[in-house]
mmCIF file of C-alpha atoms and ligand atoms in Angstrom:
data_model
loop_
_atom_site.group_PDB
_atom_site.id
_atom_site.type_symbol
_atom_site.label_atom_id
_atom_site.label_comp_id
_atom_site.label_asym_id
_atom_site.label_seq_id
_atom_site.Cartn_x
_atom_site.Cartn_y
_atom_site.Cartn_z
ATOM 1 C CA MET A 1 24.334 182.317 -258.759
ATOM 2 C CA MET A 2 25.268 179.025 -257.137
ATOM 3 C CA LYS A 3 24.570 179.070 -253.403
ATOM 4 C CA ASN A 4 27.342 178.308 -250.978
ATOM 5 C CA SER A 5 27.345 175.016 -249.078
ATOM 6 C CA ILE A 6 26.508 175.591 -245.413
ATOM 7 C CA TYR A 7 29.163 172.974 -244.585
ATOM 8 C CA SER A 8 31.795 175.517 -245.679
ATOM 9 C CA LEU A 9 31.278 177.560 -242.522
ATOM 10 C CA THR A 10 33.121 176.894 -239.294
ATOM 11 C CA PHE A 11 31.085 177.257 -236.110
ATOM 12 C CA PRO A 12 32.382 180.800 -235.378
ATOM 13 C CA GLN A 13 31.683 181.806 -239.002
ATOM 14 C CA LEU A 14 28.123 180.449 -238.840
ATOM 15 C CA THR A 15 27.537 182.245 -235.541
ATOM 16 C CA GLU A 16 28.794 185.528 -236.950
ATOM 17 C CA TRP A 17 26.733 185.135 -240.114
ATOM 18 C CA LEU A 18 23.523 184.473 -238.185
ATOM 19 C CA ILE A 19 24.100 187.447 -235.863
ATOM 20 C CA GLU A 20 24.800 189.701 -238.852
ATOM 21 C CA HIS A 21 21.465 188.586 -240.260
ATOM 22 C CA GLY A 22 19.518 189.467 -237.120
ATOM 23 C CA GLU A 23 19.431 186.062 -235.454
ATOM 24 C CA LYS A 24 20.276 185.221 -231.852
ATOM 25 C CA LYS A 25 23.595 183.600 -231.065
ATOM 26 C CA PHE A 26 22.058 180.327 -229.813
ATOM 27 C CA ARG A 27 20.625 179.647 -233.284
ATOM 28 C CA ALA A 28 24.098 178.675 -234.457
ATOM 29 C CA GLN A 29 24.236 175.789 -231.978
ATOM 30 C CA GLN A 30 20.795 174.602 -233.049
ATOM 31 C CA VAL A 31 21.655 174.710 -236.756
ATOM 32 C CA TRP A 32 25.014 173.032 -236.095
ATOM 33 C CA ASP A 33 23.208 170.236 -234.228
ATOM 34 C CA TRP A 34 20.837 169.610 -237.113
ATOM 35 C CA LEU A 35 23.716 169.552 -239.556
ATOM 36 C CA TYR A 36 26.256 167.395 -237.725
ATOM 37 C CA LYS A 37 24.391 165.468 -234.995
ATOM 38 C CA LYS A 38 20.997 164.805 -236.550
ATOM 39 C CA ARG A 39 22.528 165.093 -239.997
ATOM 40 C CA VAL A 40 19.461 166.306 -241.923
ATOM 41 C CA ASP A 41 19.476 166.807 -245.700
ATOM 42 C CA HIS A 42 17.002 169.727 -245.846
ATOM 43 C CA PHE A 43 16.606 172.985 -243.910
ATOM 44 C CA ASP A 44 12.867 172.269 -243.542
ATOM 45 C CA GLU A 45 13.695 169.373 -241.227
ATOM 46 C CA MET A 46 15.131 171.788 -238.645
ATOM 47 C CA THR A 47 11.883 171.818 -236.687
ATOM 48 C CA ASN A 48 12.897 173.962 -233.698
ATOM 49 C CA ILE A 49 14.011 176.816 -235.946
ATOM 50 C CA ASN A 50 11.508 179.517 -236.888
ATOM 51 C CA LYS A 51 10.232 179.889 -240.450
ATOM 52 C CA ASN A 52 12.007 183.184 -241.092
ATOM 53 C CA CYS A 53 15.360 181.769 -240.160
ATOM 54 C CA ILE A 54 14.772 178.625 -242.248
ATOM 55 C CA GLN A 55 13.923 180.869 -245.206
ATOM 56 C CA LEU A 56 17.040 182.956 -244.591
ATOM 57 C CA LEU A 57 19.200 179.832 -244.624
ATOM 58 C CA LYS A 58 17.477 178.467 -247.732
ATOM 59 C CA ASP A 59 17.950 181.761 -249.571
ATOM 60 C CA ASN A 60 21.676 181.736 -248.911
ATOM 61 C CA PHE A 61 22.902 178.167 -248.581
ATOM 62 C CA VAL A 62 22.429 174.590 -249.674
ATOM 63 C CA ILE A 63 23.032 171.462 -247.591
ATOM 64 C CA GLN A 64 23.455 169.074 -250.496
ATOM 65 C CA SER A 65 25.705 170.097 -253.357
ATOM 66 C CA MET A 66 26.637 166.719 -254.799
ATOM 67 C CA ASP A 67 24.969 163.498 -255.936
ATOM 68 C CA THR A 68 26.218 159.939 -255.575
ATOM 69 C CA GLU A 69 26.995 158.728 -259.103
ATOM 70 C CA LEU A 70 28.442 155.376 -258.089
ATOM 71 C CA LYS A 71 29.054 153.352 -254.932
ATOM 72 C CA GLN A 72 31.227 150.242 -255.070
ATOM 73 C CA GLU A 73 31.754 147.906 -252.153
ATOM 74 C CA SER A 74 34.827 145.719 -252.007
ATOM 75 C CA THR A 75 34.971 142.268 -250.490
ATOM 76 C CA ASP A 76 37.132 143.674 -247.634
ATOM 77 C CA GLY A 77 34.453 146.233 -246.723
ATOM 78 C CA THR A 78 36.098 149.205 -248.442
ATOM 79 C CA ILE A 79 33.477 151.397 -250.092
ATOM 80 C CA LYS A 80 34.299 153.739 -252.924
ATOM 81 C CA PHE A 81 32.003 156.658 -253.682
ATOM 82 C CA LEU A 82 31.965 158.680 -256.872
ATOM 83 C CA PHE A 83 30.182 162.020 -256.491
ATOM 84 C CA THR A 84 28.961 164.430 -259.178
ATOM 85 C CA LEU A 85 29.365 168.075 -258.215
ATOM 86 C CA LYS A 86 26.898 170.806 -259.200
ATOM 87 C CA ASP A 87 29.085 171.774 -262.178
ATOM 88 C CA GLY A 88 29.206 168.171 -263.406
ATOM 89 C CA ASN A 89 32.730 167.418 -262.181
ATOM 90 C CA LEU A 90 33.414 164.035 -260.621
ATOM 91 C CA ILE A 91 35.274 163.373 -257.384
ATOM 92 C CA GLU A 92 35.955 160.224 -255.399
ATOM 93 C CA THR A 93 35.916 159.363 -251.724
ATOM 94 C CA VAL A 94 36.836 156.064 -250.069
ATOM 95 C CA LEU A 95 35.677 154.527 -246.789
ATOM 96 C CA MET A 96 38.072 151.984 -245.279
ATOM 97 C CA ARG A 97 37.535 149.635 -242.349
ATOM 98 C CA HIS A 98 40.500 149.197 -240.005
ATOM 99 C CA HIS A 99 40.820 147.442 -236.672
ATOM 100 C CA TYR A 100 41.028 150.894 -235.040
ATOM 101 C CA GLY A 101 37.954 152.342 -236.742
ATOM 102 C CA LEU A 102 36.461 153.688 -239.936
ATOM 103 C CA SER A 103 38.567 155.987 -242.004
ATOM 104 C CA VAL A 104 37.571 158.167 -244.960
ATOM 105 C CA CYS A 105 39.931 159.341 -247.676
ATOM 106 C CA VAL A 106 38.811 162.713 -249.081
ATOM 107 C CA THR A 107 39.511 164.616 -252.273
ATOM 108 C CA THR A 108 40.497 168.291 -252.149
ATOM 109 C CA GLN A 109 40.661 169.313 -255.813
ATOM 110 C CA VAL A 110 39.108 168.290 -259.118
ATOM 111 C CA GLY A 111 42.266 166.806 -260.662
ATOM 112 C CA CYS A 112 45.784 167.822 -259.639
ATOM 113 C CA ASN A 113 48.405 170.102 -261.154
ATOM 114 C CA ILE A 114 51.433 168.674 -259.387
ATOM 115 C CA GLY A 115 51.729 165.977 -262.059
ATOM 116 C CA CYS A 116 53.602 163.184 -260.276
ATOM 117 C CA THR A 117 54.480 160.631 -262.921
ATOM 118 C CA PHE A 118 53.048 157.612 -261.068
ATOM 119 C CA CYS A 119 49.687 159.070 -260.060
ATOM 120 C CA ALA A 120 46.290 158.655 -261.710
ATOM 121 C CA SER A 121 45.013 162.000 -260.373
ATOM 122 C CA GLY A 122 47.463 164.048 -262.321
ATOM 123 C CA ILE A 123 46.494 162.603 -265.684
ATOM 124 C CA LEU A 124 43.721 165.168 -265.857
ATOM 125 C CA ALA A 125 44.998 168.610 -264.949
ATOM 126 C CA LYS A 126 43.358 170.478 -262.110
ATOM 127 C CA ASN A 127 40.001 171.853 -263.049
ATOM 128 C CA ARG A 128 39.264 173.666 -259.797
ATOM 129 C CA ASP A 129 39.667 173.626 -256.029
ATOM 130 C CA LEU A 130 36.915 172.112 -253.930
ATOM 131 C CA SER A 131 35.220 174.434 -251.463
ATOM 132 C CA ALA A 132 35.552 173.578 -247.766
ATOM 133 C CA GLY A 133 31.878 172.565 -247.901
ATOM 134 C CA GLU A 134 32.473 170.115 -250.712
ATOM 135 C CA ILE A 135 35.247 168.474 -248.710
ATOM 136 C CA VAL A 136 33.088 168.315 -245.555
ATOM 137 C CA GLU A 137 30.148 166.971 -247.558
ATOM 138 C CA GLN A 138 32.192 163.937 -248.605
ATOM 139 C CA ILE A 139 32.433 162.975 -244.924
ATOM 140 C CA MET A 140 28.745 163.750 -244.391
ATOM 141 C CA LYS A 141 27.639 161.630 -247.360
ATOM 142 C CA VAL A 142 29.696 158.686 -246.115
ATOM 143 C CA GLN A 143 28.470 159.134 -242.516
ATOM 144 C CA LYS A 144 24.842 159.373 -243.702
ATOM 145 C CA SER A 145 25.262 156.151 -245.687
ATOM 146 C CA LEU A 146 26.413 154.508 -242.432
ATOM 147 C CA ASP A 147 23.529 156.110 -240.490
ATOM 148 C CA VAL A 148 21.011 154.499 -242.846
ATOM 149 C CA LYS A 149 22.366 151.052 -241.973
ATOM 150 C CA GLY A 150 21.494 151.724 -238.333
ATOM 151 C CA GLU A 151 24.499 149.904 -236.899
ATOM 152 C CA GLY A 152 25.846 152.952 -235.103
ATOM 153 C CA ASP A 153 29.015 153.098 -237.233
ATOM 154 C CA ARG A 154 30.890 156.391 -237.043
ATOM 155 C CA VAL A 155 33.637 157.805 -239.223
ATOM 156 C CA SER A 156 36.482 157.992 -236.708
ATOM 157 C CA HIS A 157 39.502 158.825 -238.894
ATOM 158 C CA ILE A 158 40.174 160.983 -241.952
ATOM 159 C CA VAL A 159 43.038 160.899 -244.420
ATOM 160 C CA VAL A 160 43.379 163.788 -246.841
ATOM 161 C CA MET A 161 44.932 161.605 -249.519
ATOM 162 C CA GLY A 162 42.392 161.579 -252.320
ATOM 163 C CA ILE A 163 42.676 163.521 -255.543
ATOM 164 C CA GLY A 164 44.453 166.871 -255.356
ATOM 165 C CA GLU A 165 47.217 168.623 -253.432
ATOM 166 C CA PRO A 166 45.652 169.812 -250.155
ATOM 167 C CA PHE A 167 48.272 172.531 -249.545
ATOM 168 C CA ASP A 168 47.429 173.990 -252.967
ATOM 169 C CA ASN A 169 43.907 174.596 -251.591
ATOM 170 C CA PHE A 170 45.093 175.686 -248.176
ATOM 171 C CA GLU A 171 42.358 177.943 -246.831
ATOM 172 C CA ASN A 172 39.547 175.536 -247.727
ATOM 173 C CA LEU A 173 41.531 172.633 -246.304
ATOM 174 C CA ILE A 174 41.954 174.414 -242.974
ATOM 175 C CA ASN A 175 38.267 175.352 -242.754
ATOM 176 C CA PHE A 176 37.410 171.734 -243.489
ATOM 177 C CA LEU A 177 39.676 170.588 -240.651
ATOM 178 C CA TYR A 178 38.070 173.022 -238.198
ATOM 179 C CA VAL A 179 34.558 171.887 -239.166
ATOM 180 C CA VAL A 180 35.099 168.120 -238.834
ATOM 181 C CA ASN A 181 37.141 168.550 -235.661
ATOM 182 C CA ASP A 182 34.599 170.821 -233.916
ATOM 183 C CA GLN A 183 33.595 169.279 -230.594
ATOM 184 C CA ASN A 184 29.948 170.206 -230.962
ATOM 185 C CA GLY A 185 29.750 168.593 -234.383
ATOM 186 C CA LEU A 186 31.353 165.471 -235.813
ATOM 187 C CA SER A 187 34.143 165.843 -233.274
ATOM 188 C CA ILE A 188 36.695 163.778 -235.201
ATOM 189 C CA GLY A 189 39.903 164.040 -233.177
ATOM 190 C CA ALA A 190 42.743 166.008 -234.751
ATOM 191 C CA ARG A 191 45.096 163.153 -233.943
ATOM 192 C CA HIS A 192 42.832 160.909 -236.021
ATOM 193 C CA ILE A 193 43.232 163.119 -239.096
ATOM 194 C CA THR A 194 46.199 163.036 -241.489
ATOM 195 C CA VAL A 195 46.954 165.497 -244.274
ATOM 196 C CA SER A 196 49.321 164.344 -247.013
ATOM 197 C CA THR A 197 51.288 166.808 -249.127
ATOM 198 C CA SER A 198 53.649 166.408 -252.051
ATOM 199 C CA GLY A 199 55.900 168.877 -250.236
ATOM 200 C CA LEU A 200 54.874 172.513 -250.725
ATOM 201 C CA ALA A 201 57.524 173.738 -248.295
ATOM 202 C CA HIS A 202 56.208 177.299 -247.795
ATOM 203 C CA LYS A 203 52.830 175.875 -246.741
ATOM 204 C CA ILE A 204 54.448 173.497 -244.256
ATOM 205 C CA TYR A 205 55.679 176.577 -242.333
ATOM 206 C CA GLU A 206 52.186 178.041 -242.375
ATOM 207 C CA TYR A 207 50.672 174.748 -241.263
ATOM 208 C CA ALA A 208 53.155 174.460 -238.394
ATOM 209 C CA ASP A 209 52.295 178.001 -237.272
ATOM 210 C CA LEU A 210 48.575 177.200 -237.060
ATOM 211 C CA GLY A 211 49.212 175.035 -234.011
ATOM 212 C CA ILE A 212 46.721 172.475 -235.237
ATOM 213 C CA GLN A 213 47.127 168.903 -233.869
ATOM 214 C CA VAL A 214 46.351 167.209 -237.194
ATOM 215 C CA ASN A 215 49.014 164.741 -238.430
ATOM 216 C CA LEU A 216 51.188 165.537 -241.400
ATOM 217 C CA ALA A 217 52.429 163.114 -244.064
ATOM 218 C CA ILE A 218 54.990 163.985 -246.715
ATOM 219 C CA SER A 219 55.068 162.226 -250.077
ATOM 220 C CA LEU A 220 58.819 161.843 -250.338
ATOM 221 C CA HIS A 221 59.189 158.815 -252.655
ATOM 222 C CA ALA A 222 62.929 159.310 -253.304
ATOM 223 C CA PRO A 223 66.036 159.994 -251.186
ATOM 224 C CA ASN A 224 67.837 162.399 -253.544
ATOM 225 C CA ASP A 225 66.997 165.317 -255.828
ATOM 226 C CA GLU A 226 67.860 163.672 -259.124
ATOM 227 C CA LEU A 227 65.574 160.727 -258.558
ATOM 228 C CA ARG A 228 62.834 162.753 -256.903
ATOM 229 C CA THR A 229 62.750 165.318 -259.708
ATOM 230 C CA SER A 230 62.505 162.530 -262.266
ATOM 231 C CA ILE A 231 59.299 161.189 -260.702
ATOM 232 C CA MET A 232 57.885 164.350 -259.049
ATOM 233 C CA LYS A 233 58.425 167.597 -260.901
ATOM 234 C CA ILE A 234 57.413 169.585 -257.801
ATOM 235 C CA ASN A 235 60.909 168.751 -256.537
ATOM 236 C CA ARG A 236 62.298 171.439 -258.872
ATOM 237 C CA ALA A 237 60.401 174.144 -256.996
ATOM 238 C CA PHE A 238 60.950 172.570 -253.568
ATOM 239 C CA PRO A 239 64.088 170.418 -253.609
ATOM 240 C CA ILE A 240 64.795 168.038 -250.743
ATOM 241 C CA ALA A 241 66.992 170.444 -248.748
ATOM 242 C CA LYS A 242 64.259 173.109 -248.753
ATOM 243 C CA LEU A 243 61.654 170.516 -247.882
ATOM 244 C CA MET A 244 63.751 169.209 -244.980
ATOM 245 C CA ASP A 245 64.226 172.754 -243.645
ATOM 246 C CA ALA A 246 60.460 173.184 -243.576
ATOM 247 C CA ILE A 247 60.021 169.779 -241.939
ATOM 248 C CA ASP A 248 62.630 170.610 -239.285
ATOM 249 C CA TYR A 249 60.719 173.805 -238.549
ATOM 250 C CA TYR A 250 57.486 171.803 -238.267
ATOM 251 C CA LEU A 251 59.073 169.241 -235.929
ATOM 252 C CA GLU A 252 60.640 171.931 -233.773
ATOM 253 C CA LYS A 253 57.398 173.843 -233.513
ATOM 254 C CA THR A 254 54.982 170.928 -232.955
ATOM 255 C CA ASN A 255 57.098 168.066 -231.645
ATOM 256 C CA ARG A 256 54.678 165.818 -233.525
ATOM 257 C CA ARG A 257 55.732 162.716 -235.390
ATOM 258 C CA ILE A 258 55.733 163.035 -239.153
ATOM 259 C CA THR A 259 55.052 160.300 -241.724
ATOM 260 C CA PHE A 260 57.107 159.978 -244.890
ATOM 261 C CA GLU A 261 55.343 158.175 -247.707
ATOM 262 C CA TYR A 262 57.514 156.193 -250.054
ATOM 263 C CA ILE A 263 55.990 154.412 -253.062
ATOM 264 C CA LEU A 264 58.129 151.488 -254.126
ATOM 265 C CA LEU A 265 58.620 151.470 -257.909
ATOM 266 C CA LYS A 266 60.387 148.391 -259.250
ATOM 267 C CA GLY A 267 64.002 149.049 -260.255
ATOM 268 C CA ILE A 268 63.592 152.818 -259.824
ATOM 269 C CA ASN A 269 63.645 153.763 -256.145
ATOM 270 C CA ASP A 270 63.487 150.389 -254.410
ATOM 271 C CA LYS A 271 67.146 149.333 -254.199
ATOM 272 C CA GLU A 272 68.987 148.820 -250.931
ATOM 273 C CA GLU A 273 71.236 151.795 -251.731
ATOM 274 C CA HIS A 274 68.094 153.996 -251.850
ATOM 275 C CA ALA A 275 67.045 152.732 -248.434
ATOM 276 C CA LEU A 276 70.503 153.575 -247.045
ATOM 277 C CA GLU A 277 70.363 157.045 -248.559
ATOM 278 C CA LEU A 278 66.898 157.532 -247.086
ATOM 279 C CA ALA A 279 68.072 156.406 -243.642
ATOM 280 C CA GLN A 280 70.918 158.915 -243.899
ATOM 281 C CA LEU A 281 68.540 161.710 -244.915
ATOM 282 C CA LEU A 282 66.256 161.086 -241.932
ATOM 283 C CA ARG A 283 68.939 160.215 -239.372
ATOM 284 C CA ASN A 284 68.644 163.395 -237.302
ATOM 285 C CA LYS A 285 64.864 163.172 -237.049
ATOM 286 C CA ARG A 286 64.563 159.430 -236.523
ATOM 287 C CA HIS A 287 62.747 159.805 -233.215
ATOM 288 C CA LEU A 288 59.952 161.801 -234.872
ATOM 289 C CA SER A 289 59.725 159.981 -238.214
ATOM 290 C CA TYR A 290 57.783 157.064 -239.562
ATOM 291 C CA VAL A 291 58.309 155.808 -243.097
ATOM 292 C CA ASN A 292 55.247 154.329 -244.759
ATOM 293 C CA LEU A 293 56.328 152.016 -247.569
ATOM 294 C CA ILE A 294 53.598 151.898 -250.191
ATOM 295 C CA PRO A 295 53.483 149.120 -252.775
ATOM 296 C CA TYR A 296 52.802 150.903 -256.080
ATOM 297 C CA ASN A 297 49.261 150.523 -257.358
ATOM 298 C CA PRO A 298 49.551 150.048 -261.116
ATOM 299 C CA VAL A 299 47.902 152.815 -263.149
ATOM 300 C CA SER A 300 47.124 151.832 -266.730
ATOM 301 C CA GLU A 301 48.335 155.177 -268.109
ATOM 302 C CA HIS A 302 51.759 154.806 -266.487
ATOM 303 C CA ILE A 303 53.077 151.609 -268.027
ATOM 304 C CA GLN A 304 56.685 152.573 -267.274
ATOM 305 C CA TYR A 305 56.174 151.587 -263.623
ATOM 306 C CA GLU A 306 55.748 148.258 -261.924
ATOM 307 C CA ARG A 307 55.260 147.252 -258.332
ATOM 308 C CA SER A 308 58.409 146.167 -256.500
ATOM 309 C CA THR A 309 58.714 142.482 -255.700
ATOM 310 C CA SER A 310 57.919 141.438 -252.148
ATOM 311 C CA ASP A 311 61.562 140.424 -251.754
ATOM 312 C CA ALA A 312 62.749 143.917 -252.689
ATOM 313 C CA ILE A 313 60.195 145.458 -250.326
ATOM 314 C CA GLY A 314 61.444 143.193 -247.533
ATOM 315 C CA VAL A 315 65.095 144.137 -248.114
ATOM 316 C CA PHE A 316 64.216 147.850 -248.232
ATOM 317 C CA GLU A 317 62.238 147.650 -244.991
ATOM 318 C CA GLU A 318 65.001 145.735 -243.210
ATOM 319 C CA ALA A 319 67.665 148.201 -244.373
ATOM 320 C CA LEU A 320 65.687 151.059 -242.847
ATOM 321 C CA LYS A 321 64.885 149.193 -239.635
ATOM 322 C CA SER A 322 68.480 148.144 -239.072
ATOM 323 C CA ARG A 323 69.415 151.818 -239.165
ATOM 324 C CA GLY A 324 66.842 152.737 -236.556
ATOM 325 C CA ILE A 325 64.222 154.154 -238.897
ATOM 326 C CA ASN A 326 60.616 153.351 -237.884
ATOM 327 C CA CYS A 327 58.781 151.995 -240.874
ATOM 328 C CA GLY A 328 56.108 149.640 -242.130
ATOM 329 C CA VAL A 329 54.500 148.477 -245.338
ATOM 330 C CA ARG A 330 51.041 149.878 -246.009
ATOM 331 C CA LEU A 331 48.382 147.211 -246.294
ATOM 332 C CA GLU A 332 46.314 147.450 -249.376
ATOM 333 C CA GLN A 333 42.583 147.826 -249.387
ATOM 334 C CA GLY A 334 39.963 147.792 -252.078
ATOM 335 C CA THR A 335 42.266 146.928 -254.967
ATOM 336 C CA ASP A 336 39.396 145.019 -256.569
ATOM 337 C CA ILE A 337 37.449 148.277 -256.862
ATOM 338 C CA ASP A 338 40.196 150.627 -258.088
ATOM 339 C CA ALA A 339 40.704 152.196 -254.674
ATOM 340 C CA ALA A 340 44.065 153.707 -255.675
ATOM 341 C CA CYS A 341 43.946 157.455 -255.742
ATOM 342 C CA GLY A 342 42.084 158.759 -258.797
ATOM 343 C CA GLN A 343 41.630 155.444 -260.553
ATOM 344 C CA LEU A 344 37.885 155.031 -260.435
ATOM 345 C CA ARG A 345 37.401 158.632 -261.441
ATOM 346 C CA SER A 346 39.713 158.401 -264.403
ATOM 347 C CA LYS A 347 37.925 155.233 -265.571
ATOM 348 C CA GLN A 348 34.536 156.896 -265.264
ATOM 349 C CA MET A 349 35.750 160.009 -267.119
ATOM 350 C CA LYS A 350 36.911 157.818 -269.976
ATOM 351 C CA LYS A 351 33.529 156.100 -270.088
ATOM 352 C CA ARG A 352 31.848 159.499 -270.211
ATOM 353 C CA ASN A 353 34.080 160.686 -273.034
ATOM 354 C CA ILE A 354 33.446 157.560 -275.000
ATOM 355 C CA GLY A 355 29.724 157.438 -274.191
HETATM 356 N N1 LIG B 401 48.625 165.205 -253.240
HETATM 357 C C1 LIG B 401 48.905 164.679 -251.963
HETATM 358 C C2 LIG B 401 47.792 163.837 -251.393
HETATM 359 C C3 LIG B 401 47.096 162.905 -252.355
HETATM 360 S S1 LIG B 401 48.046 161.569 -252.963
HETATM 361 C C4 LIG B 401 50.210 163.918 -251.980
HETATM 362 O O1 LIG B 401 50.738 163.675 -253.047
HETATM 363 O O2 LIG B 401 50.708 163.605 -250.918
HETATM 364 C C5 LIG B 401 48.099 160.482 -251.576
HETATM 365 C C6 LIG B 401 49.211 159.452 -251.634
HETATM 366 O O3 LIG B 401 48.955 158.463 -252.649
HETATM 367 C C7 LIG B 401 50.538 160.077 -251.965
HETATM 368 O O4 LIG B 401 51.551 159.628 -251.116
HETATM 369 C C8 LIG B 401 50.749 159.624 -253.380
HETATM 370 O O5 LIG B 401 52.075 159.690 -253.726
HETATM 371 C C9 LIG B 401 50.152 158.230 -253.361
HETATM 372 N N2 LIG B 401 49.906 157.663 -254.685
HETATM 373 C C10 LIG B 401 49.618 158.308 -255.829
HETATM 374 N N3 LIG B 401 49.536 157.448 -256.863
HETATM 375 C C11 LIG B 401 49.770 156.216 -256.359
HETATM 376 C C12 LIG B 401 49.846 154.898 -256.930
HETATM 377 N N4 LIG B 401 49.600 154.696 -258.211
HETATM 378 N N5 LIG B 401 50.153 153.871 -256.109
HETATM 379 C C13 LIG B 401 50.371 154.070 -254.788
HETATM 380 N N6 LIG B 401 50.310 155.267 -254.192
HETATM 381 C C14 LIG B 401 50.020 156.347 -254.968
HETATM 382 FE FE1 LIG B 402 48.821 165.299 -257.117
HETATM 383 FE FE2 LIG B 402 49.442 163.854 -254.947
HETATM 384 FE FE3 LIG B 402 48.899 162.644 -257.290
HETATM 385 FE FE4 LIG B 402 51.162 164.027 -256.996
HETATM 386 S S1 LIG B 402 50.556 162.163 -255.882
HETATM 387 S S2 LIG B 402 49.772 164.133 -258.774
HETATM 388 S S3 LIG B 402 50.500 165.694 -255.687
HETATM 389 S S4 LIG B 402 47.480 163.850 -256.066
#
């Protein structure tokens, strides 16, 4: 049987597990320190922990459950990692350098079943969910690669925007958030973490009820049902009115600003009339909304789409701004290394199939 990753456990879960197995409560803090502060790769390195406990941990858990298959560094400092999981599946993780810190984009599933027509991740249907540990380990692998450089760099921000629909792997996502946010561990601030969803409305209610301070982003991409359904089939299950109800609930409950992501696809959703419709849709939540305009990253499998011209992007942005909608155009990073969601992975999978 494959052993569970120790990174899957939140601090309270680790404490409970150790007590159940005859250990003292303080052991949990020691183990947690070795994992997240000293960031060891092997249980044997936990030198202040007695042999029996080390053996107990070894018998039940692993620390490392993935290997680095590929690491590509872009000229702008973006680093893309491709990891091989124990079952041979590939996932990708990206480290980006911003003026405000270092941010990591994590994957939550092997592939994605939502099947948005513009996305490289959906080309290969979902194979399985990642465990919480496999999501945490992506951060740990990136942080350890920074540790080796010895420059004191720390991952300060996380975006859950890699391959997969995080709300379709809800429980593991939440455990992941608790682990990376834990003050005795990596201590990455909730306000520095953003989860992006394609709009699973029922999960937005659940997320709001958790009372977690993590930011939420919604992949909206169209201002009306007809257009949205034509590019995102999830809109059939959760049409815009249902999605907006859930978002209103979230805003009411948390009073936290929400980000709407909007990919600009040339001639499809990038006309001024779409911007006006979008402004109308968001008018009653303007004060708590930010629209992130994303220039489409061409995906070779989706030849029907092209990136909007910079003129069209400018007109769209102005139309929103003049109607009081906060917005901005997302700067691109790592385009020379296929940093768009799922692209490196899909290339590597093709190579594997051919090779
Ligand atoms: N499944 C979640 C999170 C992962 S996708 C979601 O859809 O929100 C993260 C973001 O990347 C989403 O906003 C998604 O729409 C966007 N994206 C996907 N393919 C893209 C492409 N080819 N170019 C630009 N953005 C893309
Ligand atoms: Fe899945 Fe998000 Fe890609 Fe849609 S955009 S297919 S939900 S990863």
